[in-house]
Each structure stands twice: as structure tokens, then as C-alpha cells.
Short mmCIF file of N, CA and C in Angstrom, two decimals:
data_model
loop_
_atom_site.label_atom_id
_atom_site.label_comp_id
_atom_site.label_asym_id
_atom_site.label_seq_id
_atom_site.Cartn_x
_atom_site.Cartn_y
_atom_site.Cartn_z
N UNK A 1 11.86 151.84 164.82
CA UNK A 1 12.54 150.14 164.65
C UNK A 1 11.97 149.64 165.86
N UNK A 2 13.01 150.34 166.68
CA UNK A 2 13.15 149.62 168.32
C UNK A 2 11.79 149.77 168.85
N UNK A 3 11.18 151.17 168.88
CA UNK A 3 9.73 151.02 169.36
C UNK A 3 8.68 150.21 168.71
N UNK A 4 8.90 149.57 167.50
CA UNK A 4 7.97 148.35 167.35
C UNK A 4 8.40 147.34 167.92
N UNK A 5 9.83 146.96 167.73
CA UNK A 5 9.94 145.83 168.33
C UNK A 5 9.71 145.82 169.83
N UNK A 6 9.79 147.02 170.58
CA UNK A 6 9.71 146.67 171.98
C UNK A 6 8.05 146.38 172.23
N UNK A 7 7.11 147.19 171.38
CA UNK A 7 5.87 146.84 171.62
C UNK A 7 5.28 145.60 171.19
N UNK A 8 6.32 145.08 170.37
CA UNK A 8 6.08 143.38 169.64
C UNK A 8 6.25 142.78 171.10
N UNK A 9 7.39 142.90 171.56
CA UNK A 9 7.90 142.21 172.65
C UNK A 9 7.12 142.41 173.69
N UNK A 10 6.64 143.37 173.87
CA UNK A 10 5.48 143.50 175.14
C UNK A 10 4.23 142.62 174.99
N UNK A 11 4.04 142.44 173.57
CA UNK A 11 3.01 141.65 173.67
C UNK A 11 3.34 140.28 172.74
N UNK A 12 4.37 140.01 173.32
CA UNK A 12 4.90 138.39 173.10
C UNK A 12 5.37 138.01 171.69
N UNK A 13 5.26 139.24 170.91
CA UNK A 13 5.30 139.09 169.29
C UNK A 13 6.96 138.85 168.95
N UNK A 14 7.59 137.83 168.48
CA UNK A 14 8.93 137.59 167.95
C UNK A 14 9.40 138.76 167.42
N UNK A 15 10.52 139.29 167.26
CA UNK A 15 11.18 140.17 166.61
C UNK A 15 11.37 139.92 165.08
N UNK A 16 11.42 138.93 164.84
CA UNK A 16 11.68 138.33 163.34
C UNK A 16 9.80 138.47 162.53
N UNK A 17 8.99 138.32 163.56
CA UNK A 17 7.60 138.36 163.07
C UNK A 17 7.41 139.99 162.69
N UNK A 18 7.96 141.14 163.45
CA UNK A 18 7.37 142.20 163.72
C UNK A 18 8.11 142.95 162.42
N UNK A 19 9.41 142.44 162.04
CA UNK A 19 10.12 142.53 161.36
C UNK A 19 9.86 142.38 159.89
N UNK A 20 9.01 141.35 159.55
CA UNK A 20 8.71 141.07 158.64
C UNK A 20 7.23 141.88 158.43
N UNK A 21 6.45 142.21 159.32
CA UNK A 21 5.53 143.29 159.25
C UNK A 21 5.66 144.40 158.74
N UNK A 22 6.93 144.64 159.17
CA UNK A 22 7.54 146.17 158.69
C UNK A 22 8.17 146.12 157.41
N UNK A 23 8.48 145.21 156.83
CA UNK A 23 9.10 144.84 155.54
C UNK A 23 7.69 144.83 154.60
N UNK A 24 6.63 144.07 154.90
CA UNK A 24 5.45 144.13 154.04
C UNK A 24 4.62 145.38 154.14
N UNK A 25 4.57 146.24 155.35
CA UNK A 25 4.33 147.73 155.24
C UNK A 25 5.12 148.53 154.14
N UNK A 26 6.60 148.42 154.42
CA UNK A 26 7.28 149.12 153.56
C UNK A 26 7.10 149.01 152.01
N UNK A 27 6.66 147.51 151.58
CA UNK A 27 6.43 147.44 150.18
C UNK A 27 5.26 147.85 149.97
N UNK A 28 4.08 147.94 150.73
CA UNK A 28 2.79 148.50 150.53
C UNK A 28 3.07 150.18 150.28
N UNK A 29 3.91 150.80 150.99
CA UNK A 29 4.63 152.36 150.96
C UNK A 29 5.14 152.22 149.35
N UNK A 30 6.20 151.30 149.24
CA UNK A 30 6.93 151.71 147.99
C UNK A 30 5.89 151.88 146.72
N UNK A 31 4.85 150.55 146.95
CA UNK A 31 3.82 150.40 145.55
C UNK A 31 3.22 151.45 145.24
N UNK A 32 2.96 152.56 146.35
CA UNK A 32 2.24 153.82 146.13
C UNK A 32 2.97 154.92 145.06
N UNK A 33 4.37 154.76 144.89
CA UNK A 33 4.70 155.49 144.02
C UNK A 33 5.82 155.06 143.22
N UNK A 34 5.93 153.42 143.14
CA UNK A 34 7.45 152.99 142.13
C UNK A 34 6.66 151.52 141.76
N UNK A 35 7.48 151.32 140.75
CA UNK A 35 7.16 150.11 139.82
C UNK A 35 7.09 148.93 140.65
N UNK A 36 6.72 147.75 140.10
CA UNK A 36 7.58 146.49 140.71
C UNK A 36 8.69 146.18 140.41
N UNK A 37 9.22 146.43 139.64
CA UNK A 37 10.63 146.27 138.96
C UNK A 37 11.59 147.29 139.69
N UNK A 38 11.01 148.35 140.09
CA UNK A 38 11.98 149.05 140.70
C UNK A 38 11.84 148.49 141.98
N UNK A 39 10.97 148.37 142.51
CA UNK A 39 10.84 147.71 144.11
C UNK A 39 11.83 146.08 143.90
N UNK A 40 11.53 145.61 143.06
CA UNK A 40 12.71 144.23 143.26
C UNK A 40 13.93 144.91 143.00
N UNK A 41 14.46 145.51 142.36
CA UNK A 41 15.98 145.87 142.51
C UNK A 41 16.11 146.46 143.84
N UNK A 42 15.41 147.43 144.18
CA UNK A 42 15.55 147.70 145.73
C UNK A 42 15.89 146.90 146.86
N UNK A 43 14.89 145.71 146.62
CA UNK A 43 15.36 144.35 147.47
C UNK A 43 16.28 143.54 147.03
N UNK A 44 16.47 143.55 145.84
CA UNK A 44 17.63 142.75 145.24
C UNK A 44 19.00 143.21 145.53
N UNK A 45 19.05 144.63 145.80
CA UNK A 45 20.14 145.29 146.28
C UNK A 45 20.50 144.88 147.79
N UNK A 46 19.35 145.06 148.71
CA UNK A 46 19.45 144.36 150.15
C UNK A 46 20.06 143.04 150.21
N UNK A 47 19.01 142.18 149.17
CA UNK A 47 19.93 141.02 149.47
C UNK A 47 21.12 140.65 149.18
N UNK A 48 21.88 141.57 148.14
CA UNK A 48 23.12 141.14 147.55
C UNK A 48 23.99 141.69 148.48
N UNK A 49 23.79 142.69 149.59
CA UNK A 49 24.71 143.41 150.82
C UNK A 49 24.22 142.47 152.15
N UNK A 50 23.64 141.51 152.03
CA UNK A 50 23.35 141.07 153.41
C UNK A 50 24.41 140.66 154.32
N UNK A 51 25.59 140.41 153.82
CA UNK A 51 26.79 139.86 154.35
C UNK A 51 27.51 141.30 154.71
N UNK A 52 27.85 141.10 156.10
CA UNK A 52 28.00 142.88 156.22
C UNK A 52 29.66 142.87 156.34
N UNK A 53 30.14 141.86 156.56
CA UNK A 53 31.59 141.47 156.42
C UNK A 53 32.23 141.55 154.97
N UNK A 54 31.21 141.47 153.74
CA UNK A 54 31.58 141.73 152.56
C UNK A 54 31.81 143.06 152.22
N UNK A 55 32.39 143.47 151.10
CA UNK A 55 32.10 145.03 150.72
C UNK A 55 30.77 145.01 149.71
N UNK A 56 30.52 146.30 149.98
CA UNK A 56 28.93 146.29 149.49
C UNK A 56 29.28 145.85 147.68
N UNK A 57 28.20 145.34 147.05
CA UNK A 57 28.31 144.81 145.83
C UNK A 57 28.46 145.41 144.63
N UNK A 58 27.95 147.02 145.10
CA UNK A 58 27.90 147.85 144.00
C UNK A 58 29.48 148.37 143.95
N UNK A 59 30.71 148.10 144.66
CA UNK A 59 32.13 148.45 144.61
C UNK A 59 32.99 147.17 144.64
N UNK A 60 32.15 145.75 144.33
CA UNK A 60 33.09 144.71 144.28
C UNK A 60 33.25 144.57 142.93
N UNK A 61 34.59 143.99 142.45
CA UNK A 61 35.09 144.14 141.26
C UNK A 61 34.27 143.09 140.01
#
């Protein structure tokens, strides 16, 4: 991740653009062996836990 961000910065590419490209590549790799529903569940879990100050969603009451 740090190497990709550093390379992007060296080429004038913003970190959020690099991250978006990495996310797209991760999804492409997921699709090689996972169903769309499984990928969606993975992404939903990440979304549900965006707030680093809140307890993880799977341990919330």
C-alpha cells in the first residue's frame, strides 16, 4: 500500500485515486473466486466498520 501510494504521489496522483484503483483491483481479484453476494457482504462489513471509534458492528448489541 505504501509503495503504491508513494509511486502515485511521485507521478502526481492523489492518494484517494490510488486507493480507488487498488479497491477496483481487489474487487477484480475477489470476482475470480467469490460470488457477487459474498463480495457485497465483505464490502458491507467494511462500510459498517468505517467509524474507528465505534465498536465493531459484529460485537454491537
